[in-house]
Amino acid sequence: MPRFSNLDDPDYARFAWGRYWRVMGWMAAVTTLAIVLILGVLFLLHGWVSIHLYIAAALGIGFTMLLTAALMGLVFLSSGTGHDDSIDDALDPDAP
């Protein structure tokens, strides 16, 4: 029988997901700042090379930072709410 997870409680789930999306909002702001700074440095070092360089750099930086933040946020959400401990592990020798 599956064990209880804190995410099964609607109030706690709303709180946990709200915290996750709040962190994602901050990471979107940090990502935007990083993109602007890095594109500025690229422009200072190389001048106006090609619009494609700046588009590719912005998309690559943005996608990488936001995907990393989303996945790490989900890891912490799952671990912090006890959702990881609520699974039935057939390979666990201490399982009932």
Short mmCIF file of C-alpha atoms in Angstrom, two decimals:
data_model
loop_
_atom_site.label_atom_id
_atom_site.label_comp_id
_atom_site.label_asym_id
_atom_site.label_seq_id
_atom_site.Cartn_x
_atom_site.Cartn_y
_atom_site.Cartn_z
CA MET A 1 0.00 0.00 0.00
CA PRO A 2 1.43 3.40 -0.94
CA ARG A 3 2.50 5.65 1.87
CA PHE A 4 1.14 9.16 2.37
CA SER A 5 2.80 12.04 0.52
CA ASN A 6 2.44 15.65 1.59
CA LEU A 7 1.51 16.46 -2.02
CA ASP A 8 -1.69 14.47 -1.48
CA ASP A 9 -2.91 17.25 0.80
CA PRO A 10 -4.38 19.99 -1.46
CA ASP A 11 -3.42 22.86 0.85
CA TYR A 12 0.17 21.71 1.22
CA ALA A 13 0.40 20.95 -2.52
CA ARG A 14 -0.81 24.48 -3.31
CA PHE A 15 1.82 25.89 -0.95
CA ALA A 16 4.62 23.70 -2.38
CA TRP A 17 3.76 24.43 -6.01
CA GLY A 18 3.40 28.12 -5.23
CA ARG A 19 6.89 28.12 -3.75
CA TYR A 20 8.19 26.26 -6.83
CA TRP A 21 6.68 28.79 -9.23
CA ARG A 22 7.93 31.69 -7.12
CA VAL A 23 11.48 30.30 -7.39
CA MET A 24 10.98 29.82 -11.14
CA GLY A 25 9.92 33.46 -11.44
CA TRP A 26 13.09 34.57 -9.69
CA MET A 27 15.15 32.30 -11.91
CA ALA A 28 13.49 33.79 -15.00
CA ALA A 29 14.56 37.23 -13.78
CA VAL A 30 18.12 36.03 -13.09
CA THR A 31 18.21 34.36 -16.50
CA THR A 32 17.08 37.55 -18.22
CA LEU A 33 19.77 39.52 -16.40
CA ALA A 34 22.42 36.94 -17.33
CA ILE A 35 21.36 37.02 -20.99
CA VAL A 36 21.56 40.82 -21.13
CA LEU A 37 24.97 40.88 -19.44
CA ILE A 38 26.43 38.13 -21.60
CA LEU A 39 25.10 39.64 -24.82
CA GLY A 40 26.61 42.96 -23.74
CA VAL A 41 29.98 41.32 -23.17
CA LEU A 42 29.76 39.57 -26.55
CA PHE A 43 29.03 42.90 -28.21
CA LEU A 44 31.93 44.60 -26.43
CA LEU A 45 34.37 41.84 -27.36
CA HIS A 46 33.28 41.17 -30.96
CA GLY A 47 31.12 44.09 -32.05
CA TRP A 48 28.17 43.55 -34.34
CA VAL A 49 29.00 40.13 -35.81
CA SER A 50 25.67 38.67 -36.85
CA ILE A 51 22.19 38.75 -35.41
CA HIS A 52 22.22 34.95 -35.51
CA LEU A 53 25.08 34.83 -32.99
CA TYR A 54 23.14 36.93 -30.51
CA ILE A 55 19.88 35.03 -31.02
CA ALA A 56 21.61 31.66 -30.62
CA ALA A 57 23.51 32.81 -27.53
CA ALA A 58 20.35 34.22 -25.91
CA LEU A 59 18.30 31.09 -26.65
CA GLY A 60 21.08 28.74 -25.55
CA ILE A 61 21.71 30.58 -22.28
CA GLY A 62 18.01 31.01 -21.54
CA PHE A 63 17.03 27.43 -22.32
CA THR A 64 19.93 25.96 -20.36
CA MET A 65 19.41 28.09 -17.25
CA LEU A 66 15.62 27.70 -17.14
CA LEU A 67 15.70 23.95 -17.80
CA THR A 68 18.32 23.49 -15.09
CA ALA A 69 16.28 25.58 -12.64
CA ALA A 70 13.08 23.69 -13.46
CA LEU A 71 14.60 20.25 -13.02
CA MET A 72 16.47 21.11 -9.83
CA GLY A 73 13.32 22.76 -8.50
CA LEU A 74 11.37 19.57 -9.13
CA VAL A 75 14.05 17.53 -7.36
CA PHE A 76 13.82 19.76 -4.30
CA LEU A 77 10.01 19.81 -4.47
CA SER A 78 9.85 16.03 -4.55
CA SER A 79 12.40 15.59 -1.79
CA GLY A 80 11.16 18.40 0.44
CA THR A 81 7.53 17.31 0.43
CA GLY A 82 8.27 13.68 1.27
CA HIS A 83 7.04 12.50 -2.12
CA ASP A 84 10.25 10.49 -2.64
CA ASP A 85 9.63 8.53 0.55
CA SER A 86 6.04 7.66 -0.36
CA ILE A 87 6.86 5.21 -3.15
CA ASP A 88 6.69 1.42 -2.84
CA ASP A 89 10.19 0.11 -3.41
CA ALA A 90 10.09 -3.62 -4.14
CA LEU A 91 13.88 -3.82 -3.94
CA ASP A 92 14.06 -2.30 -0.45
CA PRO A 93 14.87 -5.10 2.05
CA ASP A 94 13.32 -3.10 4.91
CA ALA A 95 9.98 -2.67 3.11
CA PRO A 96 6.99 -4.43 4.71
#
